[in-house]
Amino acid sequence: MSVSSVFKEFCNNLMILESEKIIIYRRFSCICKVLNMKYWNLKSGYGGMFIGAFGRKTAIKGNKVIKIMYIMPDTIRNKCFRHNSNPQLEFLIDVKKTINQIYPNARINKDRQTIQVSFFDDMTIHIIPVFKNFEKFVYADISLEGCWKVIDPVSEINAISIGNKSTGLNFVRLCKMAHAWRINCSVPIKEKLLETLAYNFLFQWEGKYCSYNRYDIMCNNFFKYLKNLPSSQKKWEVLGSHQIIYNPENFKDQVNLAYFNSKKAIDLEKNNKYCLARQKWRTVFGNEFDPLIMEKRIKKKYGELILNYIKNRNIKNLKHKNNIIMKLQIIFWICIVLSTLIICWLC
């Protein structure tokens, strides 16, 4: 298979399955329905909004963390703002109790400032109840004595969409491949930061409109871009919302390894060592990259085992036949000797 075919198949493999989407939307609808009934007196299953990687369309197959933003009515906001002592916590507790009606295990996640619902299939849904504040949204932060903070996920979603159209759909594909690398190699980097860096790289790279046949070069150049980032930089401005995001963890070791392996894969391709090249890419991106390689290797191993079995069986059969022939020869010579002795005795 060509570079173009392999990377096209890889990007297709990263797409969220329809079966996964059905489960996500069903749970989303259940949550929205119970919140709508409590806070808006509506029987609709709509009203919330997907944010996070799933909302930005950059999530990949197997994504287990789903974020939902739910807009609350102004009457609740007025009630909350009248409280003097940590109204943020009371606000989240009230929303949590409502969700407990359908999901008893719903709890407040103090680290994420969300109501978290965990499911038997390892999926986790985080609900962020918000109030609309012009074009942005206000959410409850319950750390310390509590406060209200602003988020702007809509601007992030719009920026991703515009960036994707401006690069011939290459931007979202690069984000998804980068997430596959992040998960496969346990890279300590936040989703939004990785997408922001992918955007910064792609819009300064001369091949941002490239087709699949240059995706190997694009990935290698992206890792080179990450490799050359200053090690001292610990904070960035997020694409779209311009929120300042901190990422103190050092991810340079994983970047250097990805750059080396991707460069090695390209060199192997140039030398027509396609199978070895695919294996190198798999060390970067994981099992979704050209899964046929594993299938071929399993088939090859299975074929070798069958051949060895047949060979050993043939050897055993041959030995068995040789033993029979030897025994027959011995019996034949014994008969000759006995016949000779009998003839001599009779004479």
Short mmCIF file of C-alpha atoms in Angstrom, two decimals, residues 28-328:
data_model
loop_
_atom_site.label_atom_id
_atom_site.label_comp_id
_atom_site.label_asym_id
_atom_site.label_seq_id
_atom_site.Cartn_x
_atom_site.Cartn_y
_atom_site.Cartn_z
CA PHE A 28 -26.66 13.12 26.51
CA SER A 29 -30.41 13.14 25.83
CA CYS A 30 -31.23 11.50 29.18
CA ILE A 31 -29.19 14.09 31.08
CA CYS A 32 -30.66 17.04 29.17
CA LYS A 33 -34.19 15.71 29.62
CA VAL A 34 -34.00 15.54 33.42
CA LEU A 35 -32.33 18.98 33.63
CA ASN A 36 -34.85 20.51 31.23
CA MET A 37 -37.74 19.21 33.30
CA LYS A 38 -36.29 20.56 36.55
CA TYR A 39 -34.99 23.97 35.43
CA TRP A 40 -36.97 24.83 32.28
CA ASN A 41 -40.16 22.79 32.75
CA LEU A 42 -39.63 21.23 29.32
CA LYS A 43 -39.93 17.59 28.22
CA SER A 44 -37.27 17.89 25.52
CA GLY A 45 -34.02 15.91 25.37
CA TYR A 46 -32.17 18.83 23.81
CA GLY A 47 -30.65 21.97 25.31
CA GLY A 48 -27.12 20.95 26.23
CA MET A 49 -24.02 21.33 24.10
CA PHE A 50 -21.03 19.06 23.55
CA ILE A 51 -17.71 20.73 24.32
CA GLY A 52 -14.23 19.25 24.76
CA ALA A 53 -12.66 17.14 22.02
CA PHE A 54 -16.01 15.57 21.08
CA GLY A 55 -17.58 19.01 20.65
CA ARG A 56 -14.60 20.29 18.67
CA LYS A 57 -14.78 17.21 16.36
CA THR A 58 -11.20 16.25 17.22
CA ALA A 59 -12.02 13.21 19.40
CA ILE A 60 -10.96 9.78 18.16
CA LYS A 61 -12.43 6.30 18.35
CA GLY A 62 -12.49 4.94 21.88
CA ASN A 63 -12.67 8.41 23.47
CA LYS A 64 -14.08 7.83 26.95
CA VAL A 65 -14.31 11.39 28.31
CA ILE A 66 -17.32 13.41 27.12
CA LYS A 67 -17.99 17.00 28.23
CA ILE A 68 -21.41 18.64 28.16
CA MET A 69 -22.18 22.30 28.81
CA TYR A 70 -25.72 22.97 30.00
CA ILE A 71 -27.13 26.52 30.06
CA MET A 72 -29.15 27.32 33.19
CA PRO A 73 -32.00 29.87 33.38
CA ASP A 74 -31.35 33.40 34.69
CA THR A 75 -33.73 32.83 37.61
CA ILE A 76 -31.28 30.29 39.04
CA ARG A 77 -28.40 32.73 38.52
CA ASN A 78 -30.21 35.49 40.42
CA LYS A 79 -30.91 33.06 43.23
CA CYS A 80 -27.27 31.94 43.37
CA PHE A 81 -25.84 35.45 43.34
CA ARG A 82 -27.98 36.40 46.36
CA HIS A 83 -26.14 33.88 48.52
CA ASN A 84 -23.14 35.12 50.49
CA SER A 85 -21.40 31.87 51.47
CA ASN A 86 -20.09 29.67 48.64
CA PRO A 87 -23.18 29.67 46.38
CA GLN A 88 -21.12 27.81 43.77
CA LEU A 89 -21.09 24.62 45.83
CA GLU A 90 -24.83 24.83 46.56
CA PHE A 91 -25.44 25.36 42.85
CA LEU A 92 -23.48 22.25 41.84
CA ILE A 93 -25.08 20.17 44.61
CA ASP A 94 -28.55 21.10 43.34
CA VAL A 95 -27.65 20.10 39.76
CA LYS A 96 -26.03 16.89 40.98
CA LYS A 97 -29.16 15.88 42.93
CA THR A 98 -31.23 16.40 39.78
CA ILE A 99 -28.94 14.15 37.73
CA ASN A 100 -28.98 11.60 40.58
CA GLN A 101 -32.61 10.89 39.65
CA ILE A 102 -31.41 8.98 36.58
CA TYR A 103 -27.75 8.34 37.47
CA PRO A 104 -27.42 7.69 41.24
CA ASN A 105 -23.60 7.56 40.99
CA ALA A 106 -23.33 11.18 39.76
CA ARG A 107 -20.89 13.14 41.90
CA ILE A 108 -19.13 16.50 41.99
CA ASN A 109 -15.62 16.38 40.54
CA LYS A 110 -13.75 19.10 42.45
CA ASP A 111 -10.73 19.01 40.13
CA ARG A 112 -12.75 19.60 36.96
CA GLN A 113 -15.53 21.68 38.59
CA THR A 114 -18.13 19.40 36.97
CA ILE A 115 -20.81 16.87 37.80
CA GLN A 116 -19.31 13.54 36.79
CA VAL A 117 -21.25 10.44 35.74
CA SER A 118 -19.32 7.18 35.28
CA PHE A 119 -20.62 4.22 33.26
CA PHE A 120 -19.95 0.47 33.22
CA ASP A 121 -18.16 0.75 29.84
CA ASP A 122 -15.55 3.16 31.31
CA MET A 123 -17.15 6.19 29.67
CA THR A 124 -17.26 9.32 31.85
CA ILE A 125 -19.54 12.27 31.15
CA HIS A 126 -18.73 15.63 32.73
CA ILE A 127 -21.62 18.10 32.94
CA ILE A 128 -20.74 21.79 33.33
CA PRO A 129 -23.81 23.86 34.26
CA VAL A 130 -23.30 27.46 33.10
CA PHE A 131 -24.99 30.84 32.82
CA LYS A 132 -24.81 32.80 29.59
CA ASN A 133 -22.77 35.99 29.82
CA PHE A 134 -23.05 37.81 26.48
CA GLU A 135 -21.15 35.55 24.02
CA LYS A 136 -19.33 33.67 26.78
CA PHE A 137 -20.39 31.53 29.74
CA VAL A 138 -19.93 31.59 33.51
CA TYR A 139 -19.34 28.40 35.50
CA ALA A 140 -18.97 27.61 39.20
CA ASP A 141 -15.47 27.13 40.61
CA ILE A 142 -15.76 25.57 44.09
CA SER A 143 -12.05 25.68 44.96
CA LEU A 144 -11.11 27.71 48.06
CA GLU A 145 -14.11 29.88 48.98
CA GLY A 146 -15.72 29.58 45.56
CA CYS A 147 -15.94 31.98 42.62
CA TRP A 148 -17.45 32.35 39.15
CA LYS A 149 -15.18 31.95 36.11
CA VAL A 150 -15.63 32.56 32.40
CA ILE A 151 -15.25 29.94 29.65
CA ASP A 152 -15.63 30.32 25.90
CA PRO A 153 -15.89 26.85 24.30
CA VAL A 154 -17.96 28.14 21.37
CA SER A 155 -15.05 30.29 20.15
CA GLU A 156 -12.77 27.25 20.41
CA ILE A 157 -15.19 25.11 18.39
CA ASN A 158 -15.56 27.83 15.74
CA ALA A 159 -11.78 28.35 15.50
CA ILE A 160 -11.23 24.61 14.93
CA SER A 161 -13.95 24.56 12.25
CA ILE A 162 -12.54 27.61 10.42
CA GLY A 163 -8.98 26.28 10.68
CA ASN A 164 -10.07 22.94 9.27
CA LYS A 165 -11.76 24.52 6.24
CA SER A 166 -8.71 26.74 5.69
CA THR A 167 -6.41 23.72 5.38
CA GLY A 168 -8.49 21.43 3.19
CA LEU A 169 -9.57 19.39 6.27
CA ASN A 170 -5.96 18.66 7.20
CA PHE A 171 -6.14 20.45 10.56
CA VAL A 172 -8.67 18.15 12.25
CA ARG A 173 -6.95 15.07 10.80
CA LEU A 174 -3.62 16.24 12.23
CA CYS A 175 -5.31 16.86 15.60
CA LYS A 176 -6.73 13.33 15.60
CA MET A 177 -3.39 11.76 14.66
CA ALA A 178 -1.73 13.85 17.39
CA HIS A 179 -4.29 12.58 19.92
CA ALA A 180 -3.58 8.99 18.81
CA TRP A 181 0.12 9.65 19.47
CA ARG A 182 -0.67 11.32 22.84
CA ILE A 183 -2.70 8.31 24.00
CA ASN A 184 -0.39 5.63 22.58
CA CYS A 185 2.79 7.16 24.03
CA SER A 186 1.24 8.55 27.26
CA VAL A 187 2.32 12.10 26.41
CA PRO A 188 1.69 14.50 29.34
CA ILE A 189 0.07 17.25 27.28
CA LYS A 190 -3.46 18.67 27.46
CA GLU A 191 -5.87 18.12 24.57
CA LYS A 192 -6.52 21.81 23.90
CA LEU A 193 -2.82 22.62 24.00
CA LEU A 194 -1.97 19.86 21.52
CA GLU A 195 -4.64 21.17 19.13
CA THR A 196 -3.37 24.74 19.53
CA LEU A 197 0.19 23.63 18.74
CA ALA A 198 -1.07 21.66 15.71
CA TYR A 199 -2.77 24.84 14.48
CA ASN A 200 0.34 26.98 15.07
CA PHE A 201 2.47 24.45 13.18
CA LEU A 202 0.12 23.90 10.25
CA PHE A 203 -0.43 27.59 9.52
CA GLN A 204 3.30 28.27 9.26
CA TRP A 205 4.05 25.11 7.21
CA GLU A 206 4.20 25.45 3.44
CA GLY A 207 2.32 22.16 2.91
CA LYS A 208 -0.84 22.90 4.89
CA TYR A 209 -3.01 22.02 1.85
CA CYS A 210 -1.17 18.74 1.21
CA SER A 211 -2.90 15.49 0.26
CA TYR A 212 -2.53 12.13 2.02
CA ASN A 213 0.64 11.29 0.10
CA ARG A 214 2.53 13.88 2.20
CA TYR A 215 1.04 13.01 5.58
CA ASP A 216 4.23 11.19 6.58
CA ILE A 217 6.20 14.41 5.97
CA MET A 218 3.52 16.48 7.75
CA CYS A 219 3.67 14.31 10.87
CA ASN A 220 7.46 14.29 10.95
CA ASN A 221 7.60 18.08 10.52
CA PHE A 222 5.00 18.51 13.28
CA PHE A 223 7.13 16.48 15.69
CA LYS A 224 10.14 18.55 14.63
CA TYR A 225 8.14 21.73 15.39
CA LEU A 226 7.28 20.39 18.87
CA LYS A 227 10.90 19.32 19.41
CA ASN A 228 12.11 22.87 18.75
CA LEU A 229 9.70 24.53 21.20
CA PRO A 230 11.56 26.26 24.05
CA SER A 231 11.76 23.98 27.09
CA SER A 232 11.20 26.95 29.38
CA GLN A 233 7.71 27.65 27.99
CA LYS A 234 5.03 26.40 30.39
CA LYS A 235 1.96 28.40 29.33
CA TRP A 236 0.20 29.03 26.04
CA GLU A 237 -2.82 30.86 24.65
CA VAL A 238 -5.58 28.48 23.58
CA LEU A 239 -6.88 28.68 20.02
CA GLY A 240 -10.18 30.55 19.77
CA SER A 241 -10.88 31.44 23.40
CA HIS A 242 -7.39 32.94 24.05
CA GLN A 243 -7.57 31.33 27.47
CA ILE A 244 -4.16 30.91 29.13
CA ILE A 245 -3.44 27.22 29.62
CA TYR A 246 -0.61 25.81 31.75
CA ASN A 247 1.23 22.60 30.96
CA PRO A 248 4.16 22.28 33.39
CA GLU A 249 4.90 18.65 32.49
CA ASN A 250 7.83 18.07 30.16
CA PHE A 251 6.82 16.13 27.04
CA LYS A 252 10.11 16.54 25.13
CA ASP A 253 11.22 12.90 25.61
CA GLN A 254 8.10 11.58 23.87
CA VAL A 255 8.42 14.22 21.14
CA ASN A 256 12.07 13.36 20.43
CA LEU A 257 11.23 9.65 20.20
CA ALA A 258 8.27 10.33 17.88
CA TYR A 259 10.46 12.53 15.66
CA PHE A 260 13.17 9.85 15.47
CA ASN A 261 10.71 7.02 14.73
CA SER A 262 8.78 9.01 12.11
CA LYS A 263 12.04 10.00 10.37
CA LYS A 264 13.19 6.37 10.44
CA ALA A 265 9.85 5.28 8.95
CA ILE A 266 10.24 7.74 6.06
CA ASP A 267 13.79 6.51 5.39
CA LEU A 268 12.57 2.89 5.35
CA GLU A 269 9.83 3.84 2.87
CA LYS A 270 12.44 5.40 0.58
CA ASN A 271 14.36 2.11 0.64
CA ASN A 272 11.18 0.16 -0.23
CA LYS A 273 11.09 -1.48 3.22
CA TYR A 274 7.38 -0.82 3.57
CA CYS A 275 6.55 -3.40 6.24
CA LEU A 276 9.30 -2.13 8.56
CA ALA A 277 8.19 1.44 7.89
CA ARG A 278 4.62 0.61 8.92
CA GLN A 279 5.90 -0.99 12.11
CA LYS A 280 7.80 2.22 12.96
CA TRP A 281 4.66 4.29 12.43
CA ARG A 282 2.78 1.91 14.72
CA THR A 283 5.25 2.65 17.55
CA VAL A 284 4.26 6.30 17.15
CA PHE A 285 0.49 6.08 16.60
CA GLY A 286 -0.54 2.70 18.00
CA ASN A 287 -2.61 -0.20 16.72
CA GLU A 288 -5.00 1.83 14.57
CA PHE A 289 -2.17 2.53 12.14
CA ASP A 290 -2.33 -0.08 9.37
CA PRO A 291 -3.89 -2.86 11.51
CA LEU A 292 -3.47 -5.20 8.51
CA ILE A 293 0.21 -5.46 9.45
CA MET A 294 -0.71 -7.31 12.63
CA GLU A 295 -3.17 -9.45 10.70
CA LYS A 296 -0.48 -10.29 8.14
CA ARG A 297 2.03 -11.07 10.88
CA ILE A 298 -0.47 -13.34 12.66
CA LYS A 299 -1.31 -15.09 9.39
CA LYS A 300 2.40 -15.47 8.62
CA LYS A 301 3.08 -16.91 12.08
CA TYR A 302 0.08 -19.20 11.78
CA GLY A 303 1.30 -20.34 8.36
CA GLU A 304 4.77 -21.04 9.78
CA LEU A 305 3.26 -23.09 12.61
CA ILE A 306 1.18 -25.12 10.15
CA LEU A 307 4.22 -25.74 7.93
CA ASN A 308 6.31 -26.79 10.93
CA TYR A 309 3.53 -29.10 12.07
CA ILE A 310 3.28 -30.70 8.60
CA LYS A 311 7.06 -30.92 8.35
CA ASN A 312 7.38 -32.56 11.78
CA ARG A 313 4.53 -34.90 10.97
CA ASN A 314 6.17 -35.86 7.66
CA ILE A 315 9.45 -36.47 9.47
CA LYS A 316 7.65 -38.63 12.03
CA ASN A 317 5.87 -40.55 9.27
CA LEU A 318 9.16 -40.98 7.40
CA LYS A 319 10.87 -42.26 10.54
CA HIS A 320 7.97 -44.61 11.14
CA LYS A 321 8.21 -45.92 7.55
CA ASN A 322 11.99 -46.35 7.86
CA ASN A 323 11.53 -48.29 11.09
CA ILE A 324 9.04 -50.64 9.38
CA ILE A 325 11.39 -51.16 6.41
CA MET A 326 14.30 -51.89 8.76
CA LYS A 327 12.20 -54.37 10.71
CA LEU A 328 11.07 -56.07 7.48
#
